[in-house]
PDB file of C-alpha atoms in Angstrom:
ATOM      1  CA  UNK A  96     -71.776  43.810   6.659  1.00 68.00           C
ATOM      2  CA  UNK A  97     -74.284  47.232   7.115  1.00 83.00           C
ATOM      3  CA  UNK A  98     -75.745  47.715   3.927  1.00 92.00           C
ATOM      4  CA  UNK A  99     -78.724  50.112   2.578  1.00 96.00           C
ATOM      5  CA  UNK A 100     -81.612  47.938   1.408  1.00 97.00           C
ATOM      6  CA  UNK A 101     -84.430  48.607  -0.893  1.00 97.00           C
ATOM      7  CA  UNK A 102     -87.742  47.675  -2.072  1.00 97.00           C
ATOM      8  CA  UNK A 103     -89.108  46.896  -4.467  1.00 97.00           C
ATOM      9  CA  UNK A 104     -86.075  45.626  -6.183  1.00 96.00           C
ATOM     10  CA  UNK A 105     -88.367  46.262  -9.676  1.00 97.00           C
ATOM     11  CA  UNK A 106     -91.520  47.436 -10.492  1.00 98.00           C
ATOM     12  CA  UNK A 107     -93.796  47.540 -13.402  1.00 98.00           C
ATOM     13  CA  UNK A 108     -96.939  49.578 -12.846  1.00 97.00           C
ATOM     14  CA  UNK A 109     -99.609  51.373 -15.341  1.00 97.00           C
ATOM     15  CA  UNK A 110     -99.464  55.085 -15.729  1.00 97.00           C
ATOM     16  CA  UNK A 111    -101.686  56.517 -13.006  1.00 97.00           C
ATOM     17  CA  UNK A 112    -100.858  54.207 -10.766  1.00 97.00           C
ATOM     18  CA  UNK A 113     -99.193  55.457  -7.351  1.00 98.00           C
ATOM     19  CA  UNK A 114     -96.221  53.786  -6.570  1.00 98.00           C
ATOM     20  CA  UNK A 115     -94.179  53.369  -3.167  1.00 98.00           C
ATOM     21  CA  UNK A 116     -90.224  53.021  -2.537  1.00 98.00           C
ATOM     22  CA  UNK A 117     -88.883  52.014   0.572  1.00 98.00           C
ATOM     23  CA  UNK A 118     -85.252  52.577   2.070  1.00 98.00           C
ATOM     24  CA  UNK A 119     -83.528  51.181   5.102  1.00 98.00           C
ATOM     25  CA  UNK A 120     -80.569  53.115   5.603  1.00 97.00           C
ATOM     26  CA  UNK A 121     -77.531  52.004   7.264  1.00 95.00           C
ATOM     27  CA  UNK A 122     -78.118  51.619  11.420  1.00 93.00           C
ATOM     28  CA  UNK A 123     -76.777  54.551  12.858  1.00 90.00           C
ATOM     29  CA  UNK A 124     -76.132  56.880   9.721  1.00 92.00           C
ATOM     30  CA  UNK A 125     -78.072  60.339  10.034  1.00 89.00           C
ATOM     31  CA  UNK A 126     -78.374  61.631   6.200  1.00 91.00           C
ATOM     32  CA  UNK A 127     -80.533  60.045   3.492  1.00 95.00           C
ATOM     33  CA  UNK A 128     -80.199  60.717   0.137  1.00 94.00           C
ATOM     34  CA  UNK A 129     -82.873  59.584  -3.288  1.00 96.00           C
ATOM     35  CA  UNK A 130     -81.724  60.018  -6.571  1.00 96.00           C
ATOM     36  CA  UNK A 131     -82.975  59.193  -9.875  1.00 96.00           C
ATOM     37  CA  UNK A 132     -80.730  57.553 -12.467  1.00 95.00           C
ATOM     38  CA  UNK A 133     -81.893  57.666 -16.011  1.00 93.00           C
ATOM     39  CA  UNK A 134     -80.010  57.340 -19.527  1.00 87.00           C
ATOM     40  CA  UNK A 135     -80.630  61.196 -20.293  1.00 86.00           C
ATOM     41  CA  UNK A 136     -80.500  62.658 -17.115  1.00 85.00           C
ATOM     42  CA  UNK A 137     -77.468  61.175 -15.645  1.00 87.00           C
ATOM     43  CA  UNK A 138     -77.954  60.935 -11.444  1.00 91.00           C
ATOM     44  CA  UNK A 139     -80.287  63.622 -10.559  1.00 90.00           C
ATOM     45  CA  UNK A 140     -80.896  64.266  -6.652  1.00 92.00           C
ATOM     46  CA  UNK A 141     -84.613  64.190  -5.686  1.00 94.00           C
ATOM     47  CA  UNK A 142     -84.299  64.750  -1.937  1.00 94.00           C
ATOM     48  CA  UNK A 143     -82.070  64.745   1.202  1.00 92.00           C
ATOM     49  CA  UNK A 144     -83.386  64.276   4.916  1.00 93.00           C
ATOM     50  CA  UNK A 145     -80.134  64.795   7.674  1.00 91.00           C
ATOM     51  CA  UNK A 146     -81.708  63.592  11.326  1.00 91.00           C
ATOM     52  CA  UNK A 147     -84.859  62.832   9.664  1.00 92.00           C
ATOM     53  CA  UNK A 148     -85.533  66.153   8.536  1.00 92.00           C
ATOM     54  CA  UNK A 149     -86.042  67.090   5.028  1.00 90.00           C
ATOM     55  CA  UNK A 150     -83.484  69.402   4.039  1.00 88.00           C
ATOM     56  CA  UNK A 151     -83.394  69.543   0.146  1.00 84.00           C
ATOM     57  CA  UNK A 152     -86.354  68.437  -2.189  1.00 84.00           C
ATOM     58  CA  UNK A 153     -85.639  71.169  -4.846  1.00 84.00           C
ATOM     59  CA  UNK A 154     -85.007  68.188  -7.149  1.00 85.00           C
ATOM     60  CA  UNK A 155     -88.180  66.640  -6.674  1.00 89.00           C
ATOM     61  CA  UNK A 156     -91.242  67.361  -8.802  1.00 87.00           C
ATOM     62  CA  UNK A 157     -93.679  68.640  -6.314  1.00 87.00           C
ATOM     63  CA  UNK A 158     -96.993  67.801  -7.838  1.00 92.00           C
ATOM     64  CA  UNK A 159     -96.557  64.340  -7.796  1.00 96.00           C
ATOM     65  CA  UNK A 160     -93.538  63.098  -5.798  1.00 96.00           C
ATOM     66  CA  UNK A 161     -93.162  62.933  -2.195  1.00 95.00           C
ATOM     67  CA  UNK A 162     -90.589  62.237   0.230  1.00 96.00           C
ATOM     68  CA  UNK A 163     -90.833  60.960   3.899  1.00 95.00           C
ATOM     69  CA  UNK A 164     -88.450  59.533   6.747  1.00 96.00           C
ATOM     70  CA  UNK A 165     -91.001  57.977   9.463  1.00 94.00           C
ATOM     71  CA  UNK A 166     -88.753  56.959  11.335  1.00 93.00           C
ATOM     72  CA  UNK A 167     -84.840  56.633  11.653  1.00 92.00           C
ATOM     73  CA  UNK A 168     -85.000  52.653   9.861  1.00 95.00           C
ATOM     74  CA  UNK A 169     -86.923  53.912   7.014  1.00 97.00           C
ATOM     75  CA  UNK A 170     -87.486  56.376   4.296  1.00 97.00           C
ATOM     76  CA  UNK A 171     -90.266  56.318   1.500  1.00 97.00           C
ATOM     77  CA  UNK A 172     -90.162  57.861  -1.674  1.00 97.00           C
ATOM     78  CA  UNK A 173     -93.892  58.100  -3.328  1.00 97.00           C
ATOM     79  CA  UNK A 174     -95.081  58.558  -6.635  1.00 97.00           C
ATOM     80  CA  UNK A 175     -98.830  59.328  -7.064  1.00 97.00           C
ATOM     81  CA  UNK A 176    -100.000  59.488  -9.836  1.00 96.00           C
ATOM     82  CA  UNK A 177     -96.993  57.487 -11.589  1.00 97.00           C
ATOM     83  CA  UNK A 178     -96.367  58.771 -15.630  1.00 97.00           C
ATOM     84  CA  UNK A 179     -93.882  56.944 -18.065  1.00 97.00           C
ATOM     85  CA  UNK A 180     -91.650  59.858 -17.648  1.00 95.00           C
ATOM     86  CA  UNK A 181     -90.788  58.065 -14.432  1.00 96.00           C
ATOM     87  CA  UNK A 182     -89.385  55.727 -15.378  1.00 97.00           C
ATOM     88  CA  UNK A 183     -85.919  55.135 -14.045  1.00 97.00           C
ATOM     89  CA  UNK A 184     -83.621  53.538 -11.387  1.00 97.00           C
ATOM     90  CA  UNK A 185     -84.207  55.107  -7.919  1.00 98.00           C
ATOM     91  CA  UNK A 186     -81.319  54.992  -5.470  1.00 97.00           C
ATOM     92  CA  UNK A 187     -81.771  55.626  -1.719  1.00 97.00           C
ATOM     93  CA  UNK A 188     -78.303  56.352  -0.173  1.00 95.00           C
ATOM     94  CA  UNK A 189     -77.094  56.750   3.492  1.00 94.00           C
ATOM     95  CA  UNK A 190     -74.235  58.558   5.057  1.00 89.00           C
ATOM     96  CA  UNK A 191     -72.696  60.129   8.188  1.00 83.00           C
ATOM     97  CA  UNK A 192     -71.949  63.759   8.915  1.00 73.00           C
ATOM     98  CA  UNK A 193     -69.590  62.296  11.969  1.00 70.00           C
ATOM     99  CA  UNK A 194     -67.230  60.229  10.140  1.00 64.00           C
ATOM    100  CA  UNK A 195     -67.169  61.448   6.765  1.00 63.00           C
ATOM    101  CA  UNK A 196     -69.077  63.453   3.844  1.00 63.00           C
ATOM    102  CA  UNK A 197     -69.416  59.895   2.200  1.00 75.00           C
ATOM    103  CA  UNK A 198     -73.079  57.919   0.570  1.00 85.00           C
ATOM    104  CA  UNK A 199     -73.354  54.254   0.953  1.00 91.00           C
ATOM    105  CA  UNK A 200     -75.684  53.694  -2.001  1.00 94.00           C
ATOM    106  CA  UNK A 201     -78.288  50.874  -2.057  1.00 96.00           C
ATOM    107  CA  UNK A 202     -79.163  48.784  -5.213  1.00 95.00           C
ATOM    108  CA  UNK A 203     -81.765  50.575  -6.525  1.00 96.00           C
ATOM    109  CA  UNK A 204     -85.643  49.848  -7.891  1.00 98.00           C
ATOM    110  CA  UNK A 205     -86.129  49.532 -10.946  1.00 97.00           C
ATOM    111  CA  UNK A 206     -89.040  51.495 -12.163  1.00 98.00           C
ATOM    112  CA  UNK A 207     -90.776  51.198 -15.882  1.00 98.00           C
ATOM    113  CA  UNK A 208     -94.294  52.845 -15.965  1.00 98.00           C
ATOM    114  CA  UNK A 209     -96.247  51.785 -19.084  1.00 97.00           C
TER     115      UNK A 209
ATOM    116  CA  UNK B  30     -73.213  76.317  -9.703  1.00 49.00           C
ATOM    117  CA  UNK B  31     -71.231  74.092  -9.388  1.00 57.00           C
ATOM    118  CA  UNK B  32     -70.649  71.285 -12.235  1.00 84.00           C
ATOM    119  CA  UNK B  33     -68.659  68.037 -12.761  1.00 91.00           C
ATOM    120  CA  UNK B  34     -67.659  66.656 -16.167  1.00 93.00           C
ATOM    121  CA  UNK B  35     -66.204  63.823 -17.154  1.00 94.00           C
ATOM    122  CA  UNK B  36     -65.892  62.122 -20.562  1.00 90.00           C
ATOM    123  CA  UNK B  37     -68.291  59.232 -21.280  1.00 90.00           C
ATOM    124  CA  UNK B  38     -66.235  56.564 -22.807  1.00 95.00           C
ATOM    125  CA  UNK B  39     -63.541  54.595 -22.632  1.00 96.00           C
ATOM    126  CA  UNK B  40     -61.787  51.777 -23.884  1.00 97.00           C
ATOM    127  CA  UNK B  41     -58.659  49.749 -22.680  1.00 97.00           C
ATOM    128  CA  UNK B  42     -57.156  46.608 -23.141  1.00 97.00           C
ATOM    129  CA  UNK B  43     -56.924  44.078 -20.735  1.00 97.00           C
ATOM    130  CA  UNK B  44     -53.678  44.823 -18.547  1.00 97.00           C
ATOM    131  CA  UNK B  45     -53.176  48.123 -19.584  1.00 97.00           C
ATOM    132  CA  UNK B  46     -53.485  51.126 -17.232  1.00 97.00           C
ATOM    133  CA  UNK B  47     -56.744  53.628 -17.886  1.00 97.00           C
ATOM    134  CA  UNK B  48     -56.911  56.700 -16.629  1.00 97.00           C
ATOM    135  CA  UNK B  49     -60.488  58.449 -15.890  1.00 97.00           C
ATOM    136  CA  UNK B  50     -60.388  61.988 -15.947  1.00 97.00           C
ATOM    137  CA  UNK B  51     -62.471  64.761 -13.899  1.00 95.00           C
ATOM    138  CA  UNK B  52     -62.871  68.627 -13.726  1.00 95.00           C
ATOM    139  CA  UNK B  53     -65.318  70.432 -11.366  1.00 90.00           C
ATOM    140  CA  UNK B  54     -65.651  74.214 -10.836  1.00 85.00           C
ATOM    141  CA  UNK B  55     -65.860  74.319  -7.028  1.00 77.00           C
ATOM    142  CA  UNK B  56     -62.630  75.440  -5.755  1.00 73.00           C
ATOM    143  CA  UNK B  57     -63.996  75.112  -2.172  1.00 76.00           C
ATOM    144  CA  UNK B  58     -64.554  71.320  -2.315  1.00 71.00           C
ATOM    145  CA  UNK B  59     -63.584  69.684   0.839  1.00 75.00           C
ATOM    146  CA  UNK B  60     -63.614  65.411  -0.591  1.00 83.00           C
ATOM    147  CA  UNK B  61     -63.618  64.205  -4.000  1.00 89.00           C
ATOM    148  CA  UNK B  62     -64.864  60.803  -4.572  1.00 91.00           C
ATOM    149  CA  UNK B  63     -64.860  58.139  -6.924  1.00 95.00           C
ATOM    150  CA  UNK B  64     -67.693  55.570  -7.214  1.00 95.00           C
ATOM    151  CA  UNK B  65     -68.148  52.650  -9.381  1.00 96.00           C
ATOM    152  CA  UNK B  66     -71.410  51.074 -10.763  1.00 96.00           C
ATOM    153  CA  UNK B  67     -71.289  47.530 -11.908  1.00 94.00           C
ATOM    154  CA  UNK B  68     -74.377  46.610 -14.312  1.00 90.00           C
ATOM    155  CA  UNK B  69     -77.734  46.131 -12.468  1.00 87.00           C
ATOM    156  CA  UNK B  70     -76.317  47.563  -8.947  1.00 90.00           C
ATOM    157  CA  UNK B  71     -75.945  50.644  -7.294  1.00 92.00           C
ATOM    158  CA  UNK B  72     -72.955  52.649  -7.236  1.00 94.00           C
ATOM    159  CA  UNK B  73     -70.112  51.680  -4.544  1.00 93.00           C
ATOM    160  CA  UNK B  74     -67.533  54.016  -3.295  1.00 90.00           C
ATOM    161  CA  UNK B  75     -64.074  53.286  -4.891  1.00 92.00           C
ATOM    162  CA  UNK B  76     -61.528  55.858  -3.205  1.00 91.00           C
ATOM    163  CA  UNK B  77     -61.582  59.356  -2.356  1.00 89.00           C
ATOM    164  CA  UNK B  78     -59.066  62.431  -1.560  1.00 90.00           C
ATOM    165  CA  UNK B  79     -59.240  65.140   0.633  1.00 87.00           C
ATOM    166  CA  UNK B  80     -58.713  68.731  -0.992  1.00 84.00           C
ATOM    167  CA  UNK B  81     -55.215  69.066   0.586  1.00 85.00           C
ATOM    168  CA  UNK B  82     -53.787  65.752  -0.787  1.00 87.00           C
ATOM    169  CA  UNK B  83     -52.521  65.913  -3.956  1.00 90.00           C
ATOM    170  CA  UNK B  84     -52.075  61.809  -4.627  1.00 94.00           C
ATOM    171  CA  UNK B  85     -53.177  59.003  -2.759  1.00 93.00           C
ATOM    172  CA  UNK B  86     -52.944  55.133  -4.059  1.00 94.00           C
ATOM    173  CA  UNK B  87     -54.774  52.525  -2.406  1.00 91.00           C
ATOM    174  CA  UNK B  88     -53.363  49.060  -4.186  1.00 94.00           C
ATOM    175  CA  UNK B  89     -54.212  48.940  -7.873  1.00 96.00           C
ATOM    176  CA  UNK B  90     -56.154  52.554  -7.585  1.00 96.00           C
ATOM    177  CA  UNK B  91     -54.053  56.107  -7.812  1.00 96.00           C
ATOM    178  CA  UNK B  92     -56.357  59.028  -7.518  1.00 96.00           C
ATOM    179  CA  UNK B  93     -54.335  62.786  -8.052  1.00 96.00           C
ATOM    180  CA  UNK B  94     -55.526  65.902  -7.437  1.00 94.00           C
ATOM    181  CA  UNK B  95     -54.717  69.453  -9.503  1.00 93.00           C
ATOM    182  CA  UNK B  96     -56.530  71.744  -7.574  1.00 90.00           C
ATOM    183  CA  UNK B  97     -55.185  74.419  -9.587  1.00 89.00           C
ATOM    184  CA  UNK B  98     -56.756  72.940 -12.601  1.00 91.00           C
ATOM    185  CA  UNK B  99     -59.712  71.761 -10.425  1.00 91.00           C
ATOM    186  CA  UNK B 100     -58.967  68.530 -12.000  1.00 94.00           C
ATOM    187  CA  UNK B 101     -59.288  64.580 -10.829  1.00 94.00           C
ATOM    188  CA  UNK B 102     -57.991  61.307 -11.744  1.00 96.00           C
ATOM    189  CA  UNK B 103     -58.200  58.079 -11.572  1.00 97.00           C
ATOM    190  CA  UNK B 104     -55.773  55.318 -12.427  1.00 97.00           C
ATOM    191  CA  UNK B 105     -56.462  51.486 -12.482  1.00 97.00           C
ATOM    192  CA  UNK B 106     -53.236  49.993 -12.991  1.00 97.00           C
ATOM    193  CA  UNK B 107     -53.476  46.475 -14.580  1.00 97.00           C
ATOM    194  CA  UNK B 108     -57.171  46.611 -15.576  1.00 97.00           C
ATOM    195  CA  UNK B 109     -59.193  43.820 -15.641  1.00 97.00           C
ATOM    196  CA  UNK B 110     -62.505  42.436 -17.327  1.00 95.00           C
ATOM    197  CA  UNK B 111     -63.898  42.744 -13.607  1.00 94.00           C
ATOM    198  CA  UNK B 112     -63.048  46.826 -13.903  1.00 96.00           C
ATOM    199  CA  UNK B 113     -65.742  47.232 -16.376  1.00 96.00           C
ATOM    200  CA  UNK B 114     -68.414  49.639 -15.151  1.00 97.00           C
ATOM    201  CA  UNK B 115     -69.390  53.232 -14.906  1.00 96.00           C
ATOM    202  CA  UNK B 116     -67.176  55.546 -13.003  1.00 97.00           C
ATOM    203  CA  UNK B 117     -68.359  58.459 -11.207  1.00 96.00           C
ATOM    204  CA  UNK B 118     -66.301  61.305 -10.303  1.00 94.00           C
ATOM    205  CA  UNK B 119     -68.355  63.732  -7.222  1.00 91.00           C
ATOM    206  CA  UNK B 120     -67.213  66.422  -4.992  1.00 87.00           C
ATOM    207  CA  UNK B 121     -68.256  67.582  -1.552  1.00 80.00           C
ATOM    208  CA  UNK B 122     -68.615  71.293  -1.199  1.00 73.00           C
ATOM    209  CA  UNK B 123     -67.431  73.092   1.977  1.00 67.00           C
ATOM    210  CA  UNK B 124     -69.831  75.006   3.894  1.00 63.00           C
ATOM    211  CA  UNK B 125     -72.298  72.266   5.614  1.00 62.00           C
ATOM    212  CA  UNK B 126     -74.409  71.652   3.054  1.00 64.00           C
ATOM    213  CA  UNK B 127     -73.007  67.727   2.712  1.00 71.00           C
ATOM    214  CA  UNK B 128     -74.810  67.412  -0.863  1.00 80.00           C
ATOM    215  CA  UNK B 129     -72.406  66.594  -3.456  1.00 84.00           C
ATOM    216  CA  UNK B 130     -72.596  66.906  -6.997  1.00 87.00           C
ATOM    217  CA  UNK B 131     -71.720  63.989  -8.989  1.00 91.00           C
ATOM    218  CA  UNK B 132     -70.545  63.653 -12.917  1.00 93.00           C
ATOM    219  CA  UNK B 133     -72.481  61.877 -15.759  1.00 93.00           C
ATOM    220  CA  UNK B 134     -70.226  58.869 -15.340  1.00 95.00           C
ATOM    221  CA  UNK B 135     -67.041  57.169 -17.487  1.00 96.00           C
ATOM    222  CA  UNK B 136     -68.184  54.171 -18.964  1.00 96.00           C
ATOM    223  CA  UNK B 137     -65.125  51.914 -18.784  1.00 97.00           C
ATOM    224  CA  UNK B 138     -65.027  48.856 -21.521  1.00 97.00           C
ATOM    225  CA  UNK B 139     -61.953  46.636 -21.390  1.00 96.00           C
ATOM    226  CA  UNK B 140     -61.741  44.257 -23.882  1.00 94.00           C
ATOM    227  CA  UNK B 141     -59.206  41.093 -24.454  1.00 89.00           C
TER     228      UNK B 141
END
C-alpha cells in the first residue's frame, strides 16, 4: 500500500528556532506538492517540484522558507528562523503527470511555534 | 484567477442523503476532484470527474457536473457517522501547469 510519509508527525519549537520537514513521496511519482493548512487560510500551496525541479514557490515566503527535493525519495521543507505565524499543518503531497492530474496527500506535521 | 467556493457547513442526519456543493470560475478545467479529511489526517482523494462527464457514481458517492454553471456536486447517499469530515472540492486547469486550486472545505457533521 504506497503511501506519502512524513516527519515529524508534530513539532513544538521556540520562535527563532529553524525547523525541518521531511517528505517521502510515493516510489515512482514525479510531482511534489507542500501546502500549508491553517484555520484562516484554508490550504495554501507553498511549493511544487515536477522531476525534482522546482517549478512554483510563489506561495512560499522567501525570506524565511525554503524548499528542496535532494533526491527523487525525499523532499524538505525548511523554516529558519521559525515565528508563531507558522504555525500550521504542513502537507507534502505526491502525484503523477502519466496517469493522472491527481495528489496523494501525506498526514501532515503538525507545527505550533511558541 | 481562478477560485473555488464552497459553503462551510453542513449538517445531516444519520441516513439521509447530503449534498456538497461547488462552483469554480475556470471553464478550462480538465478534472475536478473531491477529497476528504478525517480529523488529525491528511486529505484522501474521494472521486473525481473529467470535464466531459456530466455524472459519475461510484457506490454510495454521485458526483455531477454543470459545466455551464461551472458547478460541482457531491452526493453521499445514506450518510453515516463515519462520513463526518471536511470535504474539499479542487479543479485541475488545462494547459500543463498540473497545480490545482482547491476550495476552503465543507465541514460535514452528521448527527443521530
Amino acid at each position: 500500500d504506497a503511501r506519502v510519509t512524513q516527519t515529524p508527525r508534530h513539532k513544538v519549537t521556540e520562535m527563532g528556532q529553524e525547523v525541518t520537514m521531511r517528505c517521502q513521496p510515493i516510489l515512482g511519482h514525479n510531482t511534489v506538492f507542500w501546502y500549508r493548512q491553517t484555520m484562516m487560510q484554508g490550504l495554501e500551496l507553498l511549493a511544487y517540484f515536477r522531476n525534482r525541479a522546482p517549478l512554483d514557490d510563489s506561495g512560499m515566503p522567501k525570506d524565511r522558507f525554503s524548499a528542496e527535493m535532494p533526491d527523487a525519495t525525499l523532499a524538505t521543507l525548511k523554516i529558519q528562523p521559525s515565528e508563531p505565524r507558522d504555525s500550521a499543518v504542513y502537507f507534502c503531497a505526491s502525484g503523477s503527470l502519466e496517469i493522472q492530474e491527481t495528489q496523494y496527500f501525506g498526514p501532515g506535521t503538525r507545527l505550533l511555534v511558541l | 484567477g481562478e477560485d473555488v467556493e464552497q459553503s462551510l457547513f453542513l449538517s445531516v442526519r444519520e441516513g439521509d442523503s447530503s449534498v456538497i456543493n461547488c462552483t469554480y470560475t475556470d471553464s478550462s478545467s480538465t478534472y475536478l476532484y473531491w477529497y476528504k479529511q478525517e480529523p488529525g489526517a491528511g486529505l484522501q482523494l474521494l472521486t473525481y470527474i473529467f470535464s466531459n462527464m456530466d455524472m459519475k457514481q461510484d457506490q454510495r458517492l454521485t458526483v455531477l457536473l454543470n459545466k455551464k454553471d461551472k458547478h460541482l456536486s457531491l452526493r453521499i447517499a445514506d450518510t453515516q457517522t463515519g462520513d463526518s469530515a471536511i470535504y474539499f472540492c479542487a479543479e485541475y486547469p488545462s494547459g500543463g501547469s498540473y497545480i490545482p486550486t482547491f476550495g476552503r472545505g465543507t465541514s460535514l457533521i452528521v448527527h443521530p
